[in-house]
Short mmCIF file of C-alpha atoms in Angstrom, two decimals:
data_model
loop_
_atom_site.label_atom_id
_atom_site.label_comp_id
_atom_site.label_asym_id
_atom_site.label_seq_id
_atom_site.Cartn_x
_atom_site.Cartn_y
_atom_site.Cartn_z
CA UNK A 793 0.00 0.00 0.00
CA UNK A 794 2.81 2.38 0.96
CA UNK A 795 4.80 1.33 -2.10
CA UNK A 796 1.85 2.09 -4.40
CA UNK A 797 1.43 5.65 -3.16
CA UNK A 798 5.17 6.20 -3.08
CA UNK A 799 5.43 5.13 -6.73
CA UNK A 800 2.41 7.29 -7.62
CA UNK A 801 3.91 10.31 -5.85
CA UNK A 802 7.33 10.00 -7.50
CA UNK A 803 5.74 9.41 -10.90
CA UNK A 804 3.54 12.47 -10.43
CA UNK A 805 6.55 14.63 -9.58
CA UNK A 806 8.44 13.26 -12.59
CA UNK A 807 5.47 13.93 -14.88
CA UNK A 808 5.19 17.48 -13.53
CA UNK A 809 8.86 18.06 -14.26
CA UNK A 810 8.61 16.61 -17.77
CA UNK A 811 5.51 18.75 -18.42
CA UNK A 812 7.37 21.90 -17.40
CA UNK A 813 10.30 20.97 -19.66
CA UNK A 814 7.97 20.36 -22.62
CA UNK A 815 6.19 23.67 -21.96
CA UNK A 816 9.54 25.46 -21.83
CA UNK A 817 10.65 23.89 -25.12
CA UNK A 818 7.32 24.81 -26.73
CA UNK A 819 7.55 28.40 -25.48
CA UNK A 820 11.25 29.11 -25.91
CA UNK A 821 12.64 26.83 -28.61
CA UNK A 822 10.24 25.20 -31.04
CA UNK A 823 6.59 24.09 -31.32
CA UNK A 824 5.79 20.75 -29.68
CA UNK A 825 3.04 18.43 -30.92
CA UNK A 826 0.00 18.36 -28.64
CA UNK A 827 0.15 14.58 -28.09
CA UNK A 828 3.74 14.62 -26.75
CA UNK A 829 2.44 15.20 -23.22
CA UNK A 830 0.07 12.24 -23.54
CA UNK A 831 2.88 9.98 -24.74
CA UNK A 832 5.07 11.14 -21.85
CA UNK A 833 2.28 10.36 -19.39
CA UNK A 834 1.88 6.89 -20.92
CA UNK A 835 5.58 6.11 -20.54
CA UNK A 836 5.87 7.51 -17.01
CA UNK A 837 2.70 6.08 -15.47
CA UNK A 838 2.47 2.81 -17.43
CA UNK A 839 6.11 1.74 -17.56
CA UNK A 840 8.33 3.69 -15.17
CA UNK A 841 5.78 3.76 -12.34
CA UNK A 842 5.14 0.01 -12.72
CA UNK A 843 8.86 -0.80 -12.67
CA UNK A 844 9.45 1.41 -9.63
CA UNK A 845 6.46 -0.11 -7.82
CA UNK A 846 7.79 -3.62 -8.43
CA UNK A 847 11.22 -2.57 -7.14
CA UNK A 848 9.65 -1.50 -3.84
CA UNK A 849 7.86 -4.79 -3.26
CA UNK A 850 9.59 -7.40 -1.10
CA UNK A 851 10.48 -10.89 -2.29
CA UNK A 852 7.39 -12.94 -1.53
CA UNK A 853 7.81 -16.19 0.30
CA UNK A 854 5.89 -19.30 -0.64
CA UNK A 855 3.48 -18.84 2.25
CA UNK A 856 0.14 -17.11 2.04
CA UNK A 857 -0.01 -13.46 3.05
CA UNK A 858 -0.73 -13.17 6.68
CA UNK A 859 0.46 -16.76 7.26
CA UNK A 860 2.96 -17.95 9.83
CA UNK A 861 6.12 -19.97 9.81
CA UNK A 862 6.10 -23.51 11.18
CA UNK A 863 7.43 -22.26 14.53
CA UNK A 864 4.39 -20.01 14.92
CA UNK A 865 6.24 -16.79 14.09
CA UNK A 866 4.79 -14.40 11.45
CA UNK A 867 6.01 -15.19 7.94
CA UNK A 868 8.63 -12.98 6.31
CA UNK A 869 6.07 -11.72 3.80
CA UNK A 870 3.63 -10.79 6.55
CA UNK A 871 6.38 -8.88 8.32
CA UNK A 872 7.53 -7.14 5.14
CA UNK A 873 4.02 -6.19 4.05
CA UNK A 874 2.11 -5.19 7.17
CA UNK A 875 -1.50 -4.07 6.78
CA UNK A 876 -2.57 -1.21 9.00
CA UNK A 877 -5.72 -1.63 11.02
CA UNK A 878 -7.20 1.45 9.36
CA UNK A 879 -6.62 0.09 5.84
CA UNK A 880 -7.94 -3.35 6.80
CA UNK A 881 -11.16 -1.84 8.19
CA UNK A 882 -11.57 0.51 5.23
CA UNK A 883 -11.19 -2.24 2.63
CA UNK A 884 -13.04 -5.02 4.47
CA UNK A 885 -16.05 -3.16 5.85
CA UNK A 886 -16.46 -0.18 3.50
CA UNK A 887 -14.95 -0.69 0.04
CA UNK A 888 -15.73 -4.40 -0.39
CA UNK A 889 -19.43 -4.10 0.64
CA UNK A 890 -19.91 -1.03 -1.59
CA UNK A 891 -18.26 -2.85 -4.50
CA UNK A 892 -20.49 -5.87 -3.89
CA UNK A 893 -23.68 -3.79 -3.98
CA UNK A 894 -22.56 -1.98 -7.13
CA UNK A 895 -21.72 -5.33 -8.74
CA UNK A 896 -25.22 -6.58 -7.99
CA UNK A 897 -26.76 -3.50 -9.62
CA UNK A 898 -24.48 -3.92 -12.63
CA UNK A 899 -25.34 -7.59 -13.05
CA UNK A 900 -29.08 -6.85 -12.86
CA UNK A 901 -28.69 -4.23 -15.60
CA UNK A 902 -26.72 -6.61 -17.82
CA UNK A 903 -29.21 -9.45 -17.37
CA UNK A 904 -32.15 -7.14 -18.17
CA UNK A 905 -30.51 -5.60 -21.24
CA UNK A 906 -28.29 -8.38 -22.59
CA UNK A 907 -30.44 -8.66 -25.72
CA UNK A 908 -30.89 -4.92 -26.19
CA UNK A 909 -29.24 -1.68 -25.13
CA UNK A 910 -26.24 -3.26 -23.37
CA UNK A 911 -24.46 -3.66 -26.71
CA UNK A 912 -25.13 -0.07 -27.85
CA UNK A 913 -25.16 1.97 -24.61
CA UNK A 914 -22.10 4.25 -24.79
CA UNK A 915 -22.39 5.03 -21.08
CA UNK A 916 -21.56 1.44 -20.15
CA UNK A 917 -18.09 1.52 -21.68
CA UNK A 918 -16.48 4.03 -19.26
CA UNK A 919 -18.65 2.71 -16.41
CA UNK A 920 -17.44 -0.87 -16.80
CA UNK A 921 -13.85 0.26 -17.28
CA UNK A 922 -14.04 2.13 -13.97
CA UNK A 923 -15.63 -0.91 -12.36
CA UNK A 924 -12.88 -3.22 -13.63
CA UNK A 925 -10.13 -0.92 -12.38
CA UNK A 926 -11.83 -0.73 -8.98
CA UNK A 927 -12.20 -4.51 -8.64
CA UNK A 928 -8.57 -5.16 -9.61
CA UNK A 929 -7.23 -2.52 -7.20
CA UNK A 930 -9.43 -3.72 -4.35
CA UNK A 931 -8.38 -7.33 -5.02
CA UNK A 932 -4.70 -6.38 -4.84
CA UNK A 933 -5.20 -4.31 -1.69
CA UNK A 934 -7.18 -7.15 -0.07
CA UNK A 935 -4.54 -9.77 -0.88
CA UNK A 936 -2.83 -9.44 2.50
CA UNK A 937 -6.02 -9.27 4.57
CA UNK A 938 -7.15 -12.49 6.21
CA UNK A 939 -10.76 -12.06 7.30
CA UNK A 940 -14.05 -13.44 6.01
CA UNK A 941 -14.90 -10.40 3.86
CA UNK A 942 -11.50 -10.29 2.14
CA UNK A 943 -11.36 -14.06 1.58
CA UNK A 944 -14.87 -14.09 0.08
CA UNK A 945 -13.99 -11.14 -2.16
CA UNK A 946 -10.83 -12.84 -3.45
CA UNK A 947 -12.75 -16.05 -4.10
CA UNK A 948 -15.86 -14.65 -5.82
CA UNK A 949 -15.07 -11.37 -7.57
CA UNK A 950 -12.50 -12.55 -10.14
CA UNK A 951 -15.11 -15.02 -11.41
CA UNK A 952 -17.64 -12.17 -11.67
CA UNK A 953 -15.17 -9.77 -13.26
CA UNK A 954 -14.20 -11.99 -16.20
CA UNK A 955 -17.65 -12.37 -17.87
CA UNK A 956 -18.56 -8.71 -17.27
CA UNK A 957 -15.35 -7.42 -18.86
CA UNK A 958 -15.54 -10.00 -21.64
CA UNK A 959 -19.06 -8.87 -22.57
CA UNK A 960 -18.02 -5.22 -22.56
CA UNK A 961 -14.92 -5.89 -24.66
CA UNK A 962 -17.06 -7.68 -27.25
CA UNK A 963 -19.54 -4.76 -27.19
CA UNK A 964 -16.69 -2.27 -27.74
CA UNK A 965 -15.38 -4.31 -30.69
CA UNK A 966 -18.87 -4.42 -32.23
CA UNK A 967 -19.14 -0.62 -31.94
CA UNK A 968 -16.10 -0.24 -34.20
CA UNK A 969 -18.31 -1.22 -37.13
CA UNK A 970 -20.73 1.56 -36.19
CA UNK A 971 -18.46 4.48 -35.32
CA UNK A 972 -14.98 3.30 -36.24
CA UNK A 973 -11.93 2.99 -34.01
CA UNK A 974 -11.03 5.95 -31.80
CA UNK A 975 -8.10 6.16 -29.41
CA UNK A 976 -10.55 6.06 -26.50
CA UNK A 977 -12.15 2.85 -27.75
CA UNK A 978 -8.70 1.39 -28.43
CA UNK A 979 -7.76 1.84 -24.78
CA UNK A 980 -11.15 0.52 -23.65
CA UNK A 981 -10.63 -2.69 -25.66
CA UNK A 982 -7.00 -3.03 -24.60
CA UNK A 983 -7.91 -2.62 -20.94
CA UNK A 984 -10.74 -5.11 -21.43
CA UNK A 985 -8.19 -7.64 -22.66
CA UNK A 986 -5.96 -6.92 -19.66
CA UNK A 987 -8.83 -7.13 -17.16
CA UNK A 988 -9.97 -10.45 -18.66
CA UNK A 989 -6.46 -11.89 -18.37
CA UNK A 990 -6.02 -10.48 -14.86
CA UNK A 991 -9.36 -11.88 -13.70
CA UNK A 992 -8.47 -15.29 -15.12
CA UNK A 993 -5.11 -15.23 -13.34
CA UNK A 994 -6.79 -14.30 -10.06
CA UNK A 995 -9.13 -17.28 -10.50
CA UNK A 996 -6.47 -19.94 -11.01
CA UNK A 997 -3.26 -18.86 -9.25
CA UNK A 998 -2.59 -18.29 -5.54
CA UNK A 999 -2.49 -14.79 -4.09
CA UNK A 1000 1.30 -14.77 -3.84
CA UNK A 1001 1.51 -14.78 -7.66
CA UNK A 1002 -0.60 -11.66 -8.25
CA UNK A 1003 2.55 -10.01 -9.59
CA UNK A 1004 2.06 -11.93 -12.85
CA UNK A 1005 -0.31 -9.21 -14.03
CA UNK A 1006 2.41 -6.52 -13.85
CA UNK A 1007 4.46 -7.64 -16.90
CA UNK A 1008 1.23 -8.22 -18.83
CA UNK A 1009 0.11 -4.66 -18.09
CA UNK A 1010 3.51 -3.28 -19.06
CA UNK A 1011 3.51 -5.25 -22.33
CA UNK A 1012 0.04 -4.03 -23.32
CA UNK A 1013 0.93 -0.47 -22.31
CA UNK A 1014 4.03 -0.67 -24.50
CA UNK A 1015 1.95 -1.84 -27.46
CA UNK A 1016 -0.42 1.10 -26.98
CA UNK A 1017 2.31 3.74 -27.28
CA UNK A 1018 4.73 2.27 -29.85
CA UNK A 1019 3.89 2.79 -33.56
CA UNK A 1020 2.48 1.32 -35.72
CA UNK A 1021 0.15 -0.42 -33.24
CA UNK A 1022 -0.29 2.50 -30.84
CA UNK A 1023 -3.72 3.95 -30.13
CA UNK A 1024 -3.31 7.08 -32.23
CA UNK A 1025 -1.81 5.40 -35.31
CA UNK A 1026 -4.47 2.67 -35.34
CA UNK A 1027 -7.37 5.09 -34.85
CA UNK A 1028 -6.05 7.47 -37.52
CA UNK A 1029 -5.64 4.64 -40.05
CA UNK A 1030 -9.07 3.18 -39.26
CA UNK A 1031 -10.96 6.48 -39.51
CA UNK A 1032 -9.08 7.47 -42.67
CA UNK A 1033 -9.92 4.16 -44.39
CA UNK A 1034 -13.51 4.39 -43.14
CA UNK A 1035 -13.87 7.86 -44.64
CA UNK A 1036 -12.10 6.85 -47.86
CA UNK A 1037 -14.33 3.79 -48.36
CA UNK A 1038 -17.49 5.84 -47.78
CA UNK A 1039 -16.33 8.40 -50.35
CA UNK A 1040 -15.48 5.68 -52.89
CA UNK A 1041 -18.87 3.98 -52.44
CA UNK A 1042 -20.55 7.34 -53.06
CA UNK A 1043 -18.36 8.09 -56.12
CA UNK A 1044 -16.97 11.14 -54.33
CA UNK A 1045 -13.25 10.31 -54.47
CA UNK A 1046 -11.76 10.21 -57.94
CA UNK A 1047 -8.09 10.46 -58.87
CA UNK A 1048 -7.19 11.71 -55.41
CA UNK A 1049 -9.75 14.52 -55.42
CA UNK A 1050 -13.08 14.84 -53.62
CA UNK A 1051 -16.14 15.49 -55.77
CA UNK A 1052 -19.21 16.98 -54.01
CA UNK A 1053 -22.26 14.70 -54.04
CA UNK A 1054 -25.45 16.27 -52.63
CA UNK A 1055 -27.35 13.00 -53.22
CA UNK A 1056 -25.04 10.76 -51.16
CA UNK A 1057 -26.89 8.10 -49.17
CA UNK A 1058 -27.79 8.91 -45.57
CA UNK A 1059 -25.61 6.12 -44.16
CA UNK A 1060 -22.61 7.26 -46.20
CA UNK A 1061 -23.17 10.85 -45.07
CA UNK A 1062 -23.15 9.77 -41.43
CA UNK A 1063 -19.89 7.85 -41.89
CA UNK A 1064 -18.29 10.81 -43.67
CA UNK A 1065 -19.44 13.25 -40.99
CA UNK A 1066 -18.39 11.21 -37.96
CA UNK A 1067 -15.03 10.13 -39.39
CA UNK A 1068 -14.14 13.64 -40.51
CA UNK A 1069 -15.17 15.08 -37.15
CA UNK A 1070 -12.76 12.69 -35.42
CA UNK A 1071 -9.94 13.41 -37.87
CA UNK A 1072 -10.57 17.14 -37.47
CA UNK A 1073 -10.62 17.00 -33.68
CA UNK A 1074 -7.27 15.15 -33.66
CA UNK A 1075 -5.69 17.44 -36.27
CA UNK A 1076 -5.22 14.61 -38.78
CA UNK A 1077 -7.19 15.99 -41.73
CA UNK A 1078 -4.33 18.25 -42.83
CA UNK A 1079 -2.03 15.21 -43.14
CA UNK A 1080 -4.23 13.41 -45.70
CA UNK A 1081 -3.45 14.40 -49.30
CA UNK A 1082 -6.97 14.09 -50.70
CA UNK A 1083 -8.36 16.11 -47.76
CA UNK A 1084 -6.06 19.10 -48.31
CA UNK A 1085 -8.80 21.10 -50.07
CA UNK A 1086 -11.07 20.72 -47.06
CA UNK A 1087 -8.28 21.22 -44.50
CA UNK A 1088 -7.28 24.52 -46.12
CA UNK A 1089 -10.78 26.03 -46.12
CA UNK A 1090 -12.69 24.16 -43.41
CA UNK A 1091 -15.67 24.37 -45.77
CA UNK A 1092 -17.45 21.04 -45.34
CA UNK A 1093 -20.52 21.75 -47.44
CA UNK A 1094 -18.58 23.06 -50.42
CA UNK A 1095 -16.17 20.11 -50.30
CA UNK A 1096 -18.69 17.27 -49.87
CA UNK A 1097 -21.91 18.73 -51.26
CA UNK A 1098 -24.04 18.48 -48.10
CA UNK A 1099 -24.06 20.00 -44.64
CA UNK A 1100 -22.44 18.12 -41.80
CA UNK A 1101 -25.10 19.52 -39.47
CA UNK A 1102 -28.19 18.14 -41.25
CA UNK A 1103 -27.98 14.87 -39.35
CA UNK A 1104 -27.55 16.50 -35.95
CA UNK A 1105 -30.24 16.31 -33.31
CA UNK A 1106 -32.53 19.22 -34.06
CA UNK A 1107 -33.09 19.89 -30.37
CA UNK A 1108 -29.41 19.75 -29.45
CA UNK A 1109 -26.98 22.59 -28.99
CA UNK A 1110 -23.28 23.13 -28.52
CA UNK A 1111 -21.78 25.77 -26.26
CA UNK A 1112 -18.04 26.40 -26.01
CA UNK A 1113 -15.95 29.09 -24.36
CA UNK A 1114 -12.26 29.84 -24.60
CA UNK A 1115 -10.06 28.99 -21.65
CA UNK A 1116 -8.87 32.08 -19.72
CA UNK A 1117 -5.63 33.55 -20.97
CA UNK A 1118 -4.06 36.44 -22.91
CA UNK A 1119 -4.41 36.88 -26.67
CA UNK A 1120 -1.18 37.69 -28.57
CA UNK A 1121 -1.64 41.01 -30.41
CA UNK A 1122 1.90 41.65 -31.66
CA UNK A 1123 1.93 42.76 -35.29
CA UNK A 1124 -1.73 43.76 -35.49
CA UNK A 1125 -3.03 47.29 -36.05
CA UNK A 1126 -6.47 47.03 -34.49
CA UNK A 1127 -8.59 44.72 -32.34
CA UNK A 1128 -12.40 44.75 -32.32
CA UNK A 1129 -14.81 43.00 -29.97
CA UNK A 1130 -18.01 41.74 -31.55
CA UNK A 1131 -21.08 39.57 -31.07
CA UNK A 1132 -22.34 37.83 -34.21
CA UNK A 1133 -25.88 36.51 -34.49
CA UNK A 1134 -26.31 34.36 -37.59
CA UNK A 1135 -30.04 34.89 -37.89
CA UNK A 1136 -30.10 37.97 -40.07
CA UNK A 1137 -28.36 39.91 -42.80
CA UNK A 1138 -25.39 40.94 -40.67
CA UNK A 1139 -24.06 44.49 -40.53
CA UNK A 1140 -21.06 46.63 -39.72
CA UNK A 1141 -18.85 45.30 -36.94
CA UNK A 1142 -16.57 48.30 -36.53
CA UNK A 1143 -14.14 50.71 -38.13
CA UNK A 1144 -10.64 52.07 -37.52
CA UNK A 1145 -7.95 54.22 -39.10
CA UNK A 1146 -4.32 53.66 -40.01
CA UNK A 1147 -1.98 56.18 -41.60
CA UNK A 1148 -4.91 58.49 -42.25
CA UNK A 1149 -6.89 55.85 -44.12
CA UNK A 1150 -10.27 54.54 -42.95
CA UNK A 1151 -11.13 50.87 -42.80
CA UNK A 1152 -14.37 49.04 -42.06
CA UNK A 1153 -15.09 45.45 -41.15
CA UNK A 1154 -18.52 43.98 -41.90
CA UNK A 1155 -20.49 40.81 -41.31
CA UNK A 1156 -22.00 39.99 -44.70
CA UNK A 1157 -24.58 37.28 -45.38
CA UNK A 1158 -24.25 35.72 -48.84
CA UNK A 1159 -27.08 34.44 -51.01
CA UNK A 1160 -26.54 30.87 -49.79
CA UNK A 1161 -26.93 31.92 -46.15
CA UNK A 1162 -23.26 31.90 -45.26
CA UNK A 1163 -21.68 34.73 -43.28
CA UNK A 1164 -18.36 36.29 -44.22
CA UNK A 1165 -16.26 38.74 -42.22
CA UNK A 1166 -15.14 41.27 -44.85
CA UNK A 1167 -12.50 43.98 -44.50
CA UNK A 1168 -13.02 47.09 -46.67
CA UNK A 1169 -10.56 49.88 -47.37
CA UNK A 1170 -11.13 53.28 -48.88
CA UNK A 1171 -13.56 53.64 -51.79
CA UNK A 1172 -15.30 50.52 -50.49
CA UNK A 1173 -12.51 48.30 -51.79
CA UNK A 1174 -12.63 44.74 -50.45
CA UNK A 1175 -9.25 43.79 -48.98
CA UNK A 1176 -9.92 40.42 -47.36
CA UNK A 1177 -12.84 38.08 -46.72
CA UNK A 1178 -13.11 35.44 -43.98
CA UNK A 1179 -15.67 32.60 -44.16
CA UNK A 1180 -17.18 31.92 -40.71
CA UNK A 1181 -18.18 28.40 -41.81
CA UNK A 1182 -14.74 27.24 -40.65
CA UNK A 1183 -15.56 28.42 -37.12
CA UNK A 1184 -18.88 26.58 -37.01
CA UNK A 1185 -17.37 23.47 -38.59
CA UNK A 1186 -14.58 23.24 -36.02
CA UNK A 1187 -16.98 23.84 -33.14
CA UNK A 1188 -19.26 21.04 -34.35
CA UNK A 1189 -16.27 18.73 -34.90
CA UNK A 1190 -14.73 19.18 -31.47
CA UNK A 1191 -17.60 20.47 -29.32
CA UNK A 1192 -19.27 17.17 -28.37
CA UNK A 1193 -18.63 16.42 -24.72
CA UNK A 1194 -16.49 19.56 -24.29
CA UNK A 1195 -17.03 23.05 -22.94
CA UNK A 1196 -13.61 24.69 -23.19
CA UNK A 1197 -11.50 25.62 -26.21
CA UNK A 1198 -7.75 26.16 -26.08
CA UNK A 1199 -6.47 29.31 -27.80
CA UNK A 1200 -5.17 27.44 -30.89
CA UNK A 1201 -8.59 25.80 -31.36
CA UNK A 1202 -10.38 29.13 -30.92
CA UNK A 1203 -8.17 31.05 -33.37
CA UNK A 1204 -8.70 31.33 -37.14
CA UNK A 1205 -6.40 33.34 -39.43
CA UNK A 1206 -6.91 34.46 -43.02
CA UNK A 1207 -4.44 36.64 -44.91
CA UNK A 1208 -3.33 37.82 -48.32
CA UNK A 1209 -0.91 40.42 -49.69
CA UNK A 1210 -3.08 43.28 -48.42
CA UNK A 1211 -4.18 42.32 -44.92
CA UNK A 1212 -4.39 39.70 -42.21
CA UNK A 1213 -7.41 38.86 -40.05
CA UNK A 1214 -7.34 36.65 -36.96
CA UNK A 1215 -10.68 35.66 -35.47
CA UNK A 1216 -10.47 34.56 -31.80
CA UNK A 1217 -13.67 32.96 -30.52
CA UNK A 1218 -14.50 33.74 -26.88
CA UNK A 1219 -17.90 32.03 -26.70
CA UNK A 1220 -19.90 30.16 -29.32
CA UNK A 1221 -23.36 28.64 -29.24
CA UNK A 1222 -24.80 26.54 -32.07
CA UNK A 1223 -28.38 25.36 -31.81
CA UNK A 1224 -30.44 23.67 -34.53
CA UNK A 1225 -27.83 24.70 -37.07
CA UNK A 1226 -28.48 23.03 -40.43
CA UNK A 1227 -26.13 24.74 -42.85
CA UNK A 1228 -27.35 26.47 -45.99
CA UNK A 1229 -30.33 24.25 -46.73
CA UNK A 1230 -32.93 26.97 -46.33
CA UNK A 1231 -33.57 26.30 -42.67
CA UNK A 1232 -32.95 28.91 -40.00
CA UNK A 1233 -29.43 29.17 -38.69
CA UNK A 1234 -29.05 29.66 -34.96
CA UNK A 1235 -25.42 30.37 -34.20
CA UNK A 1236 -24.16 33.07 -31.84
CA UNK A 1237 -20.48 33.97 -31.51
CA UNK A 1238 -18.67 36.37 -29.20
CA UNK A 1239 -15.19 37.05 -30.53
CA UNK A 1240 -12.22 39.36 -30.93
CA UNK A 1241 -11.14 40.29 -34.45
CA UNK A 1242 -7.49 41.30 -34.93
CA UNK A 1243 -6.59 43.15 -38.13
CA UNK A 1244 -3.24 43.93 -39.73
CA UNK A 1245 -2.98 46.21 -42.75
CA UNK A 1246 0.11 45.33 -44.81
#
């Protein structure tokens, strides 16, 4: 118990130090990819922490924890791994009973829904993962406790854990056909495999050999972070192929270029939308050659021929706000604060002067219902136009299950030889937004607009 928290503490300090180093490199030297921190966390907590934890554990004797030598003296293992009275009471009379009641509720749900929603309920995936982690940790903590509650737990719960985790792992695999592989589902399946193996080991080997699960966990963790079988490489490849196949079936991908198809089948549309949303949210779309046209403009409807919002729940809404922090303004001539309501014809956002020349910036609604932020110079000369569809598209792609945007996700820049505009979203709400199909758009944005005149 002490070794576990000691390993967790040292690993946490190490991760904090590595995080600060990565932040310093990103700030002072060169840009660092966003997933570097995640990979560092995987290595530290999955590999280094496990190795350090094992190094702190004593050499286990052949006797059972809590047992005694033949002369009646406490065994070496019992002496090396003492269990405090507080921990014994907490595990035996609080954690184990609560886990037992929760298990009963979980089993009742599975039995009632085994032929229905169990296989499609997305809530069950994280719930059962949390349950599996809890059971394994409690089992390990209860290994050195010799009372009726702990003995019953060690005898019964591994046999309960295996079928529950096995069912959920199968359900997660089946969902790949529906929504494709994501890095989250990859880890859910991988942990399901580990929990199934761990539960089986707990069922057939004595308590003193619980350490067998450690190298298995380390091996699976290593697989999950080393290309080409790591979570991010596998999910990127799967979603890319899923999107590519849907485009090919709809005759929308020809000679490496995407052809818009307004009459694409509903199922194909859904695959295209969900796969592209995942690729967008992970920043992968810009790495795919035949998606470059979309990645450069962020214009989904123009690229694919239909709106990515048509299939959304008409009663749903997305609200995002930018995380607190300063906005870099170096190099810009003016900054305007605005609130945009995409339910009308737009209007003038603001005006400013530079070198005695007047400039205006307007919100213009086009004939197809789109809104552009347009910068005008003297004599009503258009200098630069910015399509707000990219803002809405990114919000819809990354907004599900989130509330906060980082500054890079909230910033959009458009420039040419005459000017540069950066649009920084502070708050955005999208409700019942259906694109330019003739239906009413309900999208409200609070933002700062930074302008540079070249």
